[in-house]
Short mmCIF file of C-alpha atoms and ligand atoms in Angstrom, two decimals:
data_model
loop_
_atom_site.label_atom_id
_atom_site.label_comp_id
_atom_site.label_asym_id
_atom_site.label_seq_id
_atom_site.Cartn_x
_atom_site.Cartn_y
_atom_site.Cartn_z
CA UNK Z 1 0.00 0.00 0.00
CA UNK Z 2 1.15 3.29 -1.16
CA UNK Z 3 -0.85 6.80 -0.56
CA UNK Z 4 -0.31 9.91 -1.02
CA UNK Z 5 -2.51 13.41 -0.36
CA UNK Z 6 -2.97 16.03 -2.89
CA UNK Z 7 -5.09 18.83 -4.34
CA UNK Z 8 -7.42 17.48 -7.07
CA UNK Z 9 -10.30 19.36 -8.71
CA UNK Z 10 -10.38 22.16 -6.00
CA UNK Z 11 -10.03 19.60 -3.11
CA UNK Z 12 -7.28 17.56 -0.56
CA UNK Z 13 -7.68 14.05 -1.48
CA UNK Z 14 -5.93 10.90 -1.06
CA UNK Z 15 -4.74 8.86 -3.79
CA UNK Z 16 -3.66 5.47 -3.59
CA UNK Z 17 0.00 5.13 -5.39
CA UNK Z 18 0.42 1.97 -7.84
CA UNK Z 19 3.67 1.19 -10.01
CA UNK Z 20 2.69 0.93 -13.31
CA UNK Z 21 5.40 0.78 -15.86
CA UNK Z 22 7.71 1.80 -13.65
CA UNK Z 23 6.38 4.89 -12.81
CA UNK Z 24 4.53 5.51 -9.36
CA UNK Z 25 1.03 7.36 -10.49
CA UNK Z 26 -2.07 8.11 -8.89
CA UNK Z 27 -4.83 5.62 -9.75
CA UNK Z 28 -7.47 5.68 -7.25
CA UNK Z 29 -9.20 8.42 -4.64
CA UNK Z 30 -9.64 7.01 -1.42
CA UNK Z 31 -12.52 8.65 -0.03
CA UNK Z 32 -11.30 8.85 4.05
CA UNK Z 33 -7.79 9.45 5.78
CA UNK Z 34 -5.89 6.61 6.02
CA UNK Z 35 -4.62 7.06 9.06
CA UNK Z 36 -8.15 7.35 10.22
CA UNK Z 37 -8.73 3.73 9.28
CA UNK Z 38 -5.38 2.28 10.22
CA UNK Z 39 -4.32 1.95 6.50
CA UNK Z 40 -6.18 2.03 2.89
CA UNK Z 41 -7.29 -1.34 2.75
CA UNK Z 42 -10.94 -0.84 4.15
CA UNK Z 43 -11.41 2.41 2.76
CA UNK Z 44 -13.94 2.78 -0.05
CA UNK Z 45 -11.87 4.34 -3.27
CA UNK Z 46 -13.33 5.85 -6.47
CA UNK Z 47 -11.42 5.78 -10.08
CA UNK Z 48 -9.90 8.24 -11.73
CA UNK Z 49 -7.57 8.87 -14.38
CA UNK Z 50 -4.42 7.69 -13.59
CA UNK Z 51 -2.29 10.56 -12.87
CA UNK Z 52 1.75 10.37 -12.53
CA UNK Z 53 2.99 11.09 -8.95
CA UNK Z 54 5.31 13.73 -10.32
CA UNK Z 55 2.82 15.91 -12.16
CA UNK Z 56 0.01 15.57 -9.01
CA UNK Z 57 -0.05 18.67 -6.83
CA UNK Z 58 1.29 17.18 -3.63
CA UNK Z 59 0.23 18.27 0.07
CA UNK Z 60 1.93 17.07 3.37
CA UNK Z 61 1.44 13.61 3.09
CA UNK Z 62 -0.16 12.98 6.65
CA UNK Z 63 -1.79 15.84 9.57
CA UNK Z 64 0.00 15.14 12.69
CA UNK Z 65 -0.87 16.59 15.72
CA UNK Z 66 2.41 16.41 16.82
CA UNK Z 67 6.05 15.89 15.35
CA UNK Z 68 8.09 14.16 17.52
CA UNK Z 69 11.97 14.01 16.63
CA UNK Z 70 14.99 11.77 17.78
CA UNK Z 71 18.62 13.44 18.08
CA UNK Z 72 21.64 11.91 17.68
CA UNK Z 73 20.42 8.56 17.06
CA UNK Z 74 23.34 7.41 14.23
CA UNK Z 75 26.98 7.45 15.70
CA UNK Z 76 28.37 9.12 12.68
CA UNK Z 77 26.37 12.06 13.39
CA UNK Z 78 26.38 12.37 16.72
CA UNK Z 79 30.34 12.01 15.87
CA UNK Z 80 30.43 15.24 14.03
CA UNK Z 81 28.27 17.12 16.04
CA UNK Z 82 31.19 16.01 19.05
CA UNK Z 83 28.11 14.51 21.34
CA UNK Z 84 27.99 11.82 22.98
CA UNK Z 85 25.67 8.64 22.11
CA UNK Z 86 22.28 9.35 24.34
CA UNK Z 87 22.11 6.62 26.44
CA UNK Z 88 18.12 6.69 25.89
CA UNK Z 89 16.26 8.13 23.56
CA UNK Z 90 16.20 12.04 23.04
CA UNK Z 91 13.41 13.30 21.75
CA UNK Z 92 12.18 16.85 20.87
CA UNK Z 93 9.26 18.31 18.68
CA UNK Z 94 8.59 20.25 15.55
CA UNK Z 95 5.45 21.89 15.43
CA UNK Z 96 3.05 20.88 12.58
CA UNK Z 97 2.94 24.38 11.57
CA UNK Z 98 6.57 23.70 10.13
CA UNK Z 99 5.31 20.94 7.87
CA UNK Z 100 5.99 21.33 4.35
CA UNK Z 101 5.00 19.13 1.19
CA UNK Z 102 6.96 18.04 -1.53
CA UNK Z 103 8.02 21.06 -4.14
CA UNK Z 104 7.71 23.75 -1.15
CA UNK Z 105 10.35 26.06 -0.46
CA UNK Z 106 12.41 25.81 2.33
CA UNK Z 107 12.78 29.31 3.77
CA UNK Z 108 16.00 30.58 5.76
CA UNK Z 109 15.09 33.04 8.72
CA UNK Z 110 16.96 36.03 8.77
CA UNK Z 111 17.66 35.04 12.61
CA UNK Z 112 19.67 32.49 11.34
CA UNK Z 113 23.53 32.14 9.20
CA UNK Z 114 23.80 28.14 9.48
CA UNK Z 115 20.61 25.94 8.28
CA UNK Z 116 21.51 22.51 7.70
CA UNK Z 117 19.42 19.68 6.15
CA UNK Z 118 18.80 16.70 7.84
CA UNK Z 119 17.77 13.43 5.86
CA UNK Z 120 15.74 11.20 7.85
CA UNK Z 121 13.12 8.25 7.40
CA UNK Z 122 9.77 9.63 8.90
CA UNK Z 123 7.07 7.14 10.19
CA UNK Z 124 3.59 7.49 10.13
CA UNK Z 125 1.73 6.35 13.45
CA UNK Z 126 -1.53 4.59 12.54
CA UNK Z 127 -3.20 3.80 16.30
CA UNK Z 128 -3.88 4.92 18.93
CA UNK Z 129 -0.49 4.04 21.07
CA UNK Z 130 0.01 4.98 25.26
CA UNK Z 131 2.55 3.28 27.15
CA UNK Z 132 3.30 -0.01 25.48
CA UNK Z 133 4.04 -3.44 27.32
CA UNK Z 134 8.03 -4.59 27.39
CA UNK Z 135 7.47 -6.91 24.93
CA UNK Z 136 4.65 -5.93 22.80
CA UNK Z 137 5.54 -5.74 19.12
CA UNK Z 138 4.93 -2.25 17.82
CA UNK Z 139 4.47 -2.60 14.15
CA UNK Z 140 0.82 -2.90 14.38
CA UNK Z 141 0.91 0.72 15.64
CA UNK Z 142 2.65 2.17 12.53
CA UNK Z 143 0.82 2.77 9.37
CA UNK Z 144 3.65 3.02 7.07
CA UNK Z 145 6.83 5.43 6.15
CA UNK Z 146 7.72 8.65 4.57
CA UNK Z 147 11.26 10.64 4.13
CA UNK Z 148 11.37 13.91 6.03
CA UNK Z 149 13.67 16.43 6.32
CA UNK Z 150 14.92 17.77 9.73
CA UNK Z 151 15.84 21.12 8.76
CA UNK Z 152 17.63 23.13 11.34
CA UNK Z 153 19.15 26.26 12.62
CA UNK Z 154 22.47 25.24 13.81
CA UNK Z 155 24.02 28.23 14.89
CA UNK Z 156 20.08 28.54 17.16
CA UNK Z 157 20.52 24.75 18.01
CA UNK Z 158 23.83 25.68 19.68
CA UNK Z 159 22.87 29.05 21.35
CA UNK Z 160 19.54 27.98 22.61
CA UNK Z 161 19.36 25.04 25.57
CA UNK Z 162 15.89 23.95 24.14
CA UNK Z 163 15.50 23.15 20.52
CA UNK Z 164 11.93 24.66 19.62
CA UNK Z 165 13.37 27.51 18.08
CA UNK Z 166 15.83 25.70 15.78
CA UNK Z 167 13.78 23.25 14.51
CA UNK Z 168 10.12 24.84 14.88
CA UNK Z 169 10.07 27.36 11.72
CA UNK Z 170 7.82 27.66 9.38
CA UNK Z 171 8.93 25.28 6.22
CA UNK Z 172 11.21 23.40 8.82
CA UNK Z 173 9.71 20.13 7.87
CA UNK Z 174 9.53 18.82 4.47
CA UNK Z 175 7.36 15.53 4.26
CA UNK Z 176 6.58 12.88 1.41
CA UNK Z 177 6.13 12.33 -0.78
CA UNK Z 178 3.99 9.81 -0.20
CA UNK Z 179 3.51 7.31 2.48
CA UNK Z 180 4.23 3.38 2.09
CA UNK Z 181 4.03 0.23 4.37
CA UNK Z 182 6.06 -1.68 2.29
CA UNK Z 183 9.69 -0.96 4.16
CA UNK Z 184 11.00 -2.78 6.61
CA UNK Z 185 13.32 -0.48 8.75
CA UNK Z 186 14.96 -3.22 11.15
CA UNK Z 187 16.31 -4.92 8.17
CA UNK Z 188 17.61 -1.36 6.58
CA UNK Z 189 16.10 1.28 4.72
CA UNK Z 190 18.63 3.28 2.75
CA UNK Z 191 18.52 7.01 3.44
CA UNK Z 192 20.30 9.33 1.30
CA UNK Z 193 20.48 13.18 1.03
CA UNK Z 194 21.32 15.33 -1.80
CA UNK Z 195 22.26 19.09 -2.46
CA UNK Z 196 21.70 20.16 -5.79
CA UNK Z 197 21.90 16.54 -7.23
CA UNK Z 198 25.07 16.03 -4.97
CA UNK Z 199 25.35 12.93 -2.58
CA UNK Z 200 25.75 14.42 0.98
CA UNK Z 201 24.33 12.18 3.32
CA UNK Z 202 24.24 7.85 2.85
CA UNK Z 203 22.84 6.28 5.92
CA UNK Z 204 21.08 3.35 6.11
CA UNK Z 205 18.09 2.92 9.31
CA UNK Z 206 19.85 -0.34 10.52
CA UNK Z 207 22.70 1.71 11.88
CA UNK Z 208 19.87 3.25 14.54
CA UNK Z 209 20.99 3.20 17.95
CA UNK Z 210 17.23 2.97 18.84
CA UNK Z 211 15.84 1.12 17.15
CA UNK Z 212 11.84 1.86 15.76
CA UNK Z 213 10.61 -0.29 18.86
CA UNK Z 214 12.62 1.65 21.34
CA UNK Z 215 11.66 4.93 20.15
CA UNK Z 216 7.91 4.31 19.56
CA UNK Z 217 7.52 2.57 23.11
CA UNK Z 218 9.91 5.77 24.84
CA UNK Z 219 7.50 8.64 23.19
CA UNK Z 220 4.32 5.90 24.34
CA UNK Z 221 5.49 5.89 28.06
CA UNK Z 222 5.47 9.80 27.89
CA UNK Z 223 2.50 10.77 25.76
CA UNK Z 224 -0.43 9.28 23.63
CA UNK Z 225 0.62 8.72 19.80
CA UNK Z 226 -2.63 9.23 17.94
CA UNK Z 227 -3.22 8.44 14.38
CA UNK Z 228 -1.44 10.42 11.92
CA UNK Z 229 1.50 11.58 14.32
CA UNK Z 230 5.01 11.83 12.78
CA UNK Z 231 8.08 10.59 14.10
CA UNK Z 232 11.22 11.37 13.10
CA UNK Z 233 14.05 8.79 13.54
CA UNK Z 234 17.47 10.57 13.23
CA UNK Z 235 19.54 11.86 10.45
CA UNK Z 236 22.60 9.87 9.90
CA UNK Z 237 26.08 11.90 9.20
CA UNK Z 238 26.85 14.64 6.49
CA UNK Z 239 24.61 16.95 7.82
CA UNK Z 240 25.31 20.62 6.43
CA UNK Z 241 24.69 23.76 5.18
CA UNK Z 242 22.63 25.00 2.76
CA UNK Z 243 22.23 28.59 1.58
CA UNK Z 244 19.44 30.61 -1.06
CA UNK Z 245 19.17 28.54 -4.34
CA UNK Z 246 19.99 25.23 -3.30
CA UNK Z 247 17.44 22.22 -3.92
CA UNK Z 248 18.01 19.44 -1.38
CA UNK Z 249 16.82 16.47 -1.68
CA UNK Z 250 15.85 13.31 0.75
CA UNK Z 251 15.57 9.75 -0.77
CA UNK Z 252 14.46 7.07 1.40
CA UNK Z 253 14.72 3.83 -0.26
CA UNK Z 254 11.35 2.65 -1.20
CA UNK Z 255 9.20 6.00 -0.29
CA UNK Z 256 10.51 7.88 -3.20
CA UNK Z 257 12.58 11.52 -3.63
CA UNK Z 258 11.45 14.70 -1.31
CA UNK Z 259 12.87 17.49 -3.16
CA UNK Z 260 12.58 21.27 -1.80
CA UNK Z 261 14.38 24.58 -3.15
CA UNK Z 262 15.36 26.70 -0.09
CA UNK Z 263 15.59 30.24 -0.15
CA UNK Z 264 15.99 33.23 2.15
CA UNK Z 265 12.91 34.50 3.69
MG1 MG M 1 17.07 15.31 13.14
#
């Protein structure tokens, strides 16, 4: 199951996402949020004419009521940000009002002279989820995956002692392009960023330090997960810089190619 959301005939719908020659396009409207339903397989769907992924006009793939993040959670990165490994999850937020979809520009705050990119697999919580048992598996509580970028204020980051202010702008968080089940993260899900078409970031999500179950059941013990929330699993190293003109893009193996221009506000 693929899905993604996007603005067709004057309205946000989802579309379900099939291969078809090798192309990902848009061949059916699903007529309810997925993540209100746990996934697309019991939602009624409607035909249309199949339209490629690339020339739909994409929204934030998911609505979140909260974004919550994980730092340092690849050695190489927390390596060249000269941090220690956490020895438990840390986790922080981005608002939703930083969510941006695929094709949106990235803008650089005028408070700020270092933004970074941060390539990272997102995942897409699809039930309700509060304070999990030790051993209970927690794939039923994830509806499926997306690539995200963690964009960030780095010379805020280092100022500020909280990290709401570095990570919480306004076009801080790129999302999509669409949203599949059909990764399996444990195993490894390639993760690669690019500035303007050049490789800059090749991690892969088996490297984690917490894994998706640690991370999931951490957040759980602290607060309720509800349908549609983001989580954000860690950028692996190569973070850096990116200034007015530059397109970066995240590719998560599998989800597809999130591609945003950034410019200066
Ligand atoms: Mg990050």
């Amino acid at each position: 199951m693929k899905y993604c959301r996007f603005e067709f005939e004057g309205r946000e719908q989802y579309g379900l996402v099939e291969s078809v020659a090798g192309r990902e396009v848009i061949t059916r409207l699903l007529l309810a949020a997925p993540e209100e339903h746990g996934g697309v397989a019991d939602i009624p769907s409607k035909t249309m004419t199949a339209l490629p992924l690339g020339e739909a006009k994409l929204l934030v793939p998911v609505r979140p009521s909260k974004i919550v993040c994980v730092g340092r959670n690849y050695r190489g990165h927390a390596a060249e940000m000269n941090q220690e490994v956490p020895k438990q999850p840390l986790i922080f937020f981005k608002p939703p009002s930083s969510l941006l979809a695929q094709g949106g520009t990235i803008l650089r705050p005028r408070s700020s002279q270092r933004t970074h990119y941060e390539g990272e697999l997102g995942v897409v919580i699809g039930k309700r989820c509060r304070k999990l048992a030790v051993d209970e598996d927690v794939r039923p509580y994830i509806l499926g995956y997306t690539a995200l970028n963690d964009f960030s204020a780095r010379d805020l980051q280092d100022v500020d002692g909280q990290w709401a202010r570095a990570k919480g702008f306004d076009t801080f968080c790129p999302v999509g392009p669409l949203v599949t089940e059909q990764l399996d993260p444990w195993a490894g899900v390639g993760v690669q960023t690019r500035v303007n078409g050049e490789l800059r970031q090749d991690g892969n999500t088996r490297d984690l330090i917490f894994p998706l179950d640690a991370i999931i059941r951490f957040a759980a013990e602290v607060m309720t997960l509800l349908p549609g929330d983001l989580i954000a699993t860690g950028t692996p190293q190569g973070v850096g810089a990116v200034v007015s003109g530059d397109v970066v893009e995240v590719t998560v193996e599998g989800v597809g190619t999130l591609r945003n221009p950034v410019l200066d506000e």
